[in-house]
mmCIF file with all atom_site columns, C-alpha atoms in Angstrom:
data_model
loop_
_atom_site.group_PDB
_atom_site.id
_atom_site.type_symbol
_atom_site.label_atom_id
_atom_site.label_alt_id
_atom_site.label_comp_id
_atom_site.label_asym_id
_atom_site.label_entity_id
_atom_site.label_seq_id
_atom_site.pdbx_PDB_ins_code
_atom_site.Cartn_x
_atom_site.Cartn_y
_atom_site.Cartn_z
_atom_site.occupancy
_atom_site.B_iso_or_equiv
_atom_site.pdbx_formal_charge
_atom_site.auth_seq_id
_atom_site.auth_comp_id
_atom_site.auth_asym_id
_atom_site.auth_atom_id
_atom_site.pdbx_PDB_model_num
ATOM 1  C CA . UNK A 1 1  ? 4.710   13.750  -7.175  1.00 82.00 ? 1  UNK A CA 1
ATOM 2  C CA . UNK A 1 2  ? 1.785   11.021  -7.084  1.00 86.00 ? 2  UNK A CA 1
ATOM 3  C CA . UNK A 1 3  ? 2.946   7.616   -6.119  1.00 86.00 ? 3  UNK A CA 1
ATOM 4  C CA . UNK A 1 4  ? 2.501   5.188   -8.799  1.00 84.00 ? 4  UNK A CA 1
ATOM 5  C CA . UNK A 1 5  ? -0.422  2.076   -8.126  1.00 79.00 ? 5  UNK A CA 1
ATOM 6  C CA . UNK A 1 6  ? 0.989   -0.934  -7.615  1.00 82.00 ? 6  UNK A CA 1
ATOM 7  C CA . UNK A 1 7  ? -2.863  -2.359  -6.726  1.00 78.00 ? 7  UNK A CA 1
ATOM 8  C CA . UNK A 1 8  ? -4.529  -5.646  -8.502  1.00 72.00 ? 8  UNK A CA 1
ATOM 9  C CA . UNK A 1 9  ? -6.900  -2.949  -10.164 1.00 71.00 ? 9  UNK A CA 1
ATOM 10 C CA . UNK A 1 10 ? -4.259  -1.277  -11.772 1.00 74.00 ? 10 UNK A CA 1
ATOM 11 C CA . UNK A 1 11 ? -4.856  -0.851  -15.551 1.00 70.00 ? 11 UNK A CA 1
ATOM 12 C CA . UNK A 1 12 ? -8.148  -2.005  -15.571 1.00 68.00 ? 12 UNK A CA 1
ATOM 13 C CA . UNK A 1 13 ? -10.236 1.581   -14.997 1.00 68.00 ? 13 UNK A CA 1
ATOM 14 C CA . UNK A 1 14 ? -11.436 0.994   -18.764 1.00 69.00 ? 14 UNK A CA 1
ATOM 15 C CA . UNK A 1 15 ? -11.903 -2.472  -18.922 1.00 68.00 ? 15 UNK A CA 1
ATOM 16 C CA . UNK A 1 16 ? -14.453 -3.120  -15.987 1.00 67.00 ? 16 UNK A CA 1
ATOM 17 C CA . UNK A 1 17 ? -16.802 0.063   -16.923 1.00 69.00 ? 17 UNK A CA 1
ATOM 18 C CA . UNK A 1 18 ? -20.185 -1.638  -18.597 1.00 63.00 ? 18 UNK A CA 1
ATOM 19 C CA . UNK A 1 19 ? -24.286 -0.963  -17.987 1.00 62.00 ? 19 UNK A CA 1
ATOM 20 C CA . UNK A 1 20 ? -24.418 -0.603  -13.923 1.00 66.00 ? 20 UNK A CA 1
ATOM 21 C CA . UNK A 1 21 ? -26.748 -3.024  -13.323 1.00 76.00 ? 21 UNK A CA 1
ATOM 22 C CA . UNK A 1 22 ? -27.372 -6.991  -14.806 1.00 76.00 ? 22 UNK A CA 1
ATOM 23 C CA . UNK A 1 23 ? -30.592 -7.753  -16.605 1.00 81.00 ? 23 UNK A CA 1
ATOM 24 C CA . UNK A 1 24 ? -33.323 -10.531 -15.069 1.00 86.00 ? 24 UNK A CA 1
ATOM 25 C CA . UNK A 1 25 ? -32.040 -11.837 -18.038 1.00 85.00 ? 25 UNK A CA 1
ATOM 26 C CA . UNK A 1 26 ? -28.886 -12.108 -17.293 1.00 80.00 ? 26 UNK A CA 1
ATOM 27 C CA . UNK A 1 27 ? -29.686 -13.409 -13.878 1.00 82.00 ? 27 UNK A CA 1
ATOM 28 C CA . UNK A 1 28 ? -31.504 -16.343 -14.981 1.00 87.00 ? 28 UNK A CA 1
ATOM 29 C CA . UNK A 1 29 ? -29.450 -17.213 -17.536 1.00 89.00 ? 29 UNK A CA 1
ATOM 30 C CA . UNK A 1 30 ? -28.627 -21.115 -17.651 1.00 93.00 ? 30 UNK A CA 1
ATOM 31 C CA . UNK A 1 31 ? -25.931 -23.428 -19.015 1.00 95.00 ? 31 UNK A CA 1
ATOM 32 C CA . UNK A 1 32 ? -24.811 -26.820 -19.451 1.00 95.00 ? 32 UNK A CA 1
ATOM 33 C CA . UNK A 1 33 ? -22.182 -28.691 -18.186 1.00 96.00 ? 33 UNK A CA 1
ATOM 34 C CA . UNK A 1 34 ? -19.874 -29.112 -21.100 1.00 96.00 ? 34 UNK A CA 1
ATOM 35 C CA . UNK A 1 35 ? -20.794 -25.474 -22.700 1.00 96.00 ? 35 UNK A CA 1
ATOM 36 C CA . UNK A 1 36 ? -18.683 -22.872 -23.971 1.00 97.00 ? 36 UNK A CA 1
ATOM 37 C CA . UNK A 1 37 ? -18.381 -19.414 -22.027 1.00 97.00 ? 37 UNK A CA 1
ATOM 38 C CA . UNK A 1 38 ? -16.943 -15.914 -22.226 1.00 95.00 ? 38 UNK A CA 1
ATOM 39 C CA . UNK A 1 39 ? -15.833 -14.741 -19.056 1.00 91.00 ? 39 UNK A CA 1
ATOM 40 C CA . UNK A 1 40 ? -17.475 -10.920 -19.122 1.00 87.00 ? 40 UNK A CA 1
ATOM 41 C CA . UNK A 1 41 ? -17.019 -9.328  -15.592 1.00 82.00 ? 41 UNK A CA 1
ATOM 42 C CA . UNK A 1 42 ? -19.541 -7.364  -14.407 1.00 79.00 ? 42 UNK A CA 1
ATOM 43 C CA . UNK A 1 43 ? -18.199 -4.480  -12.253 1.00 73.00 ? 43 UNK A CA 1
ATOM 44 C CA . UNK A 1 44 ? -21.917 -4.287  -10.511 1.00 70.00 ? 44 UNK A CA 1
ATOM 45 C CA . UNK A 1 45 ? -21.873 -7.687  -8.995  1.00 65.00 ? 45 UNK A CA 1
ATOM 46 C CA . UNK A 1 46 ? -19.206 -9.403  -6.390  1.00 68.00 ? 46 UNK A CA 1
ATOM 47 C CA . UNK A 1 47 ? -15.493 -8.538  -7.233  1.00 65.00 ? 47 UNK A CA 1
ATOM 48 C CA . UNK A 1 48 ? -13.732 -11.065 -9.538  1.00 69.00 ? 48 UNK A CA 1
ATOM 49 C CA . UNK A 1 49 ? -9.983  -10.338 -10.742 1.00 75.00 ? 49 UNK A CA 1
ATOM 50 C CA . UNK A 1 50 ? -9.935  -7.846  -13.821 1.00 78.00 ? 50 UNK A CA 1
ATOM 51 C CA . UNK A 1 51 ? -7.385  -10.363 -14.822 1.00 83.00 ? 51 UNK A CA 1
ATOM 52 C CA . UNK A 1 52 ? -10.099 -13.319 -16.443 1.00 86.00 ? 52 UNK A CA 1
ATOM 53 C CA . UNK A 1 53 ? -11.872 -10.610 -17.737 1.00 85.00 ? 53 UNK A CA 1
ATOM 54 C CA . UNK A 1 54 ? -12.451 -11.463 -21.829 1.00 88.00 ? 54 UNK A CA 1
ATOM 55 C CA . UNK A 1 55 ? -11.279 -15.078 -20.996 1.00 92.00 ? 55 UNK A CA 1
ATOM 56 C CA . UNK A 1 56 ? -12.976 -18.634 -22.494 1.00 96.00 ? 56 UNK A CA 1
ATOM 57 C CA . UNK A 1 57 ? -13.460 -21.487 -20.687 1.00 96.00 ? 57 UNK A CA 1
ATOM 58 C CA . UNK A 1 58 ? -15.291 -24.467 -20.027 1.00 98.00 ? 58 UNK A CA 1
ATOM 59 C CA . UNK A 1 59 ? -18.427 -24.825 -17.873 1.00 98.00 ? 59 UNK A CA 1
ATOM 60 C CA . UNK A 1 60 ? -17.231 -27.534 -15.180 1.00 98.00 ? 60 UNK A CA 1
ATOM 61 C CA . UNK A 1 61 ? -20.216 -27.982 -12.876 1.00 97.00 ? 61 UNK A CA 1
ATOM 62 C CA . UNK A 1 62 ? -22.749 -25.692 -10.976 1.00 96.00 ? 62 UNK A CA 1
ATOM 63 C CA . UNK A 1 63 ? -22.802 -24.974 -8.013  1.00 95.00 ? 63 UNK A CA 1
ATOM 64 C CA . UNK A 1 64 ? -25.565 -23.324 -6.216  1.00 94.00 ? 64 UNK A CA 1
ATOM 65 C CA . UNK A 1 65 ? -26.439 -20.444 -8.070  1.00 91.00 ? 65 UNK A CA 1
ATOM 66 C CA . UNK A 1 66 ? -22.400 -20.369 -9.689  1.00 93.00 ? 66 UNK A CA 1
ATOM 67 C CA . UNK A 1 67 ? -20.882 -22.039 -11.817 1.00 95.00 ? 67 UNK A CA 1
ATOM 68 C CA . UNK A 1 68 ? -17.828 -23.550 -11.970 1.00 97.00 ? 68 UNK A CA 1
ATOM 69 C CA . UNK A 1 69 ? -15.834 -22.646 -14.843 1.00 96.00 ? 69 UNK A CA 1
ATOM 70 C CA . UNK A 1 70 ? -12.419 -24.014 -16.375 1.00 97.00 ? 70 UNK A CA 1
ATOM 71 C CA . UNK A 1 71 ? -9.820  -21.638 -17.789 1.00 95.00 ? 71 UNK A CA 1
ATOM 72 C CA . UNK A 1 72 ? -6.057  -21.919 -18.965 1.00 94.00 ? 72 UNK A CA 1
ATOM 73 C CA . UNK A 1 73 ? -4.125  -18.948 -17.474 1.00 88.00 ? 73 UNK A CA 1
ATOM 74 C CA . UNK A 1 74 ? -0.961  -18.986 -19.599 1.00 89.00 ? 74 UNK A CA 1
ATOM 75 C CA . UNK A 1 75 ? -0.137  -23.226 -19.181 1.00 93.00 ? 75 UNK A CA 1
ATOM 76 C CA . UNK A 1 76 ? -2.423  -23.208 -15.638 1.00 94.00 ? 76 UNK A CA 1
ATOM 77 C CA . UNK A 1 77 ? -6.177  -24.633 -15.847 1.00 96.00 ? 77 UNK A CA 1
ATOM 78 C CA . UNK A 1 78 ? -7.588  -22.554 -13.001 1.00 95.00 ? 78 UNK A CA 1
ATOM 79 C CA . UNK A 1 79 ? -11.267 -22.826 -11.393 1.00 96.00 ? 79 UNK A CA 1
ATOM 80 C CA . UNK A 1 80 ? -13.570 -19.870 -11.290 1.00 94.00 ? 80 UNK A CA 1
ATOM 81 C CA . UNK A 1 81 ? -16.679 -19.548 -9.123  1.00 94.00 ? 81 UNK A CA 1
ATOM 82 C CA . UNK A 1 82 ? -19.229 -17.538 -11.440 1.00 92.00 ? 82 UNK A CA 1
ATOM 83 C CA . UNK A 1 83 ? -22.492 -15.518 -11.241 1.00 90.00 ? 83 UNK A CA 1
ATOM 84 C CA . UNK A 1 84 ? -24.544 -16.219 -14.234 1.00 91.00 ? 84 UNK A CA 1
ATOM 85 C CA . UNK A 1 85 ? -24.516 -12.541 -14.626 1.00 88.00 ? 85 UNK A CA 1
ATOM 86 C CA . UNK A 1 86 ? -20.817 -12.592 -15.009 1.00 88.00 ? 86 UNK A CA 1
ATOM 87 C CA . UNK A 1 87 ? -21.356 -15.231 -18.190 1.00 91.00 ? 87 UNK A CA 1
ATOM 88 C CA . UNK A 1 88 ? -21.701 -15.208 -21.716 1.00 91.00 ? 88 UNK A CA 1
ATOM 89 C CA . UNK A 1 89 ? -22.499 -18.338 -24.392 1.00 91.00 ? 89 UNK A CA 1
ATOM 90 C CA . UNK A 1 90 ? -19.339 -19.039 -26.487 1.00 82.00 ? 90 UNK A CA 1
#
């Protein structure tokens, strides 16, 4: 029998599969400090957790070429680190 995945990719096959490669677009993209965003991870670029994947939060600050981005994981706000790439306008 095959041993069942107990891995922090589990159940996410499906979820992360988009276009393999970002856009200059979506490179360059900029926001605001105060601006809506959709959390839309980008299986291309640096690994972020499939599980903030489709999540909303609040642009905090940037930070280099990241930005810092607020979210509320069940009652938690939590902190992301961001590519613009991994970014949408809510």
């Amino acid at each position: 029998m095959v041993q069942k995945s107990y891995g922090k990719m589990r159940r996410s096959r499906k979820k992360m599969t988009n276009p393999p490669k970002p856009t200059i677009t979506d490179l360059l993209r900029k926001f605001e400090i105060g601006d809506k965003v959709h959390v839309v991870i980008r299986s291309s670029g640096r690994f972020q957790h499939p599980r903030f994947h489709g999540k909303t939060g609040t642009v905090l600050a940037k930070q280099g070429r990241t930005y810092i981005v607020e979210i509320h994981d069940g009652s938690l706000a939590k902190k992301l680190f961001l590519a613009p790439e991994h970014l949408k306008k809510g």
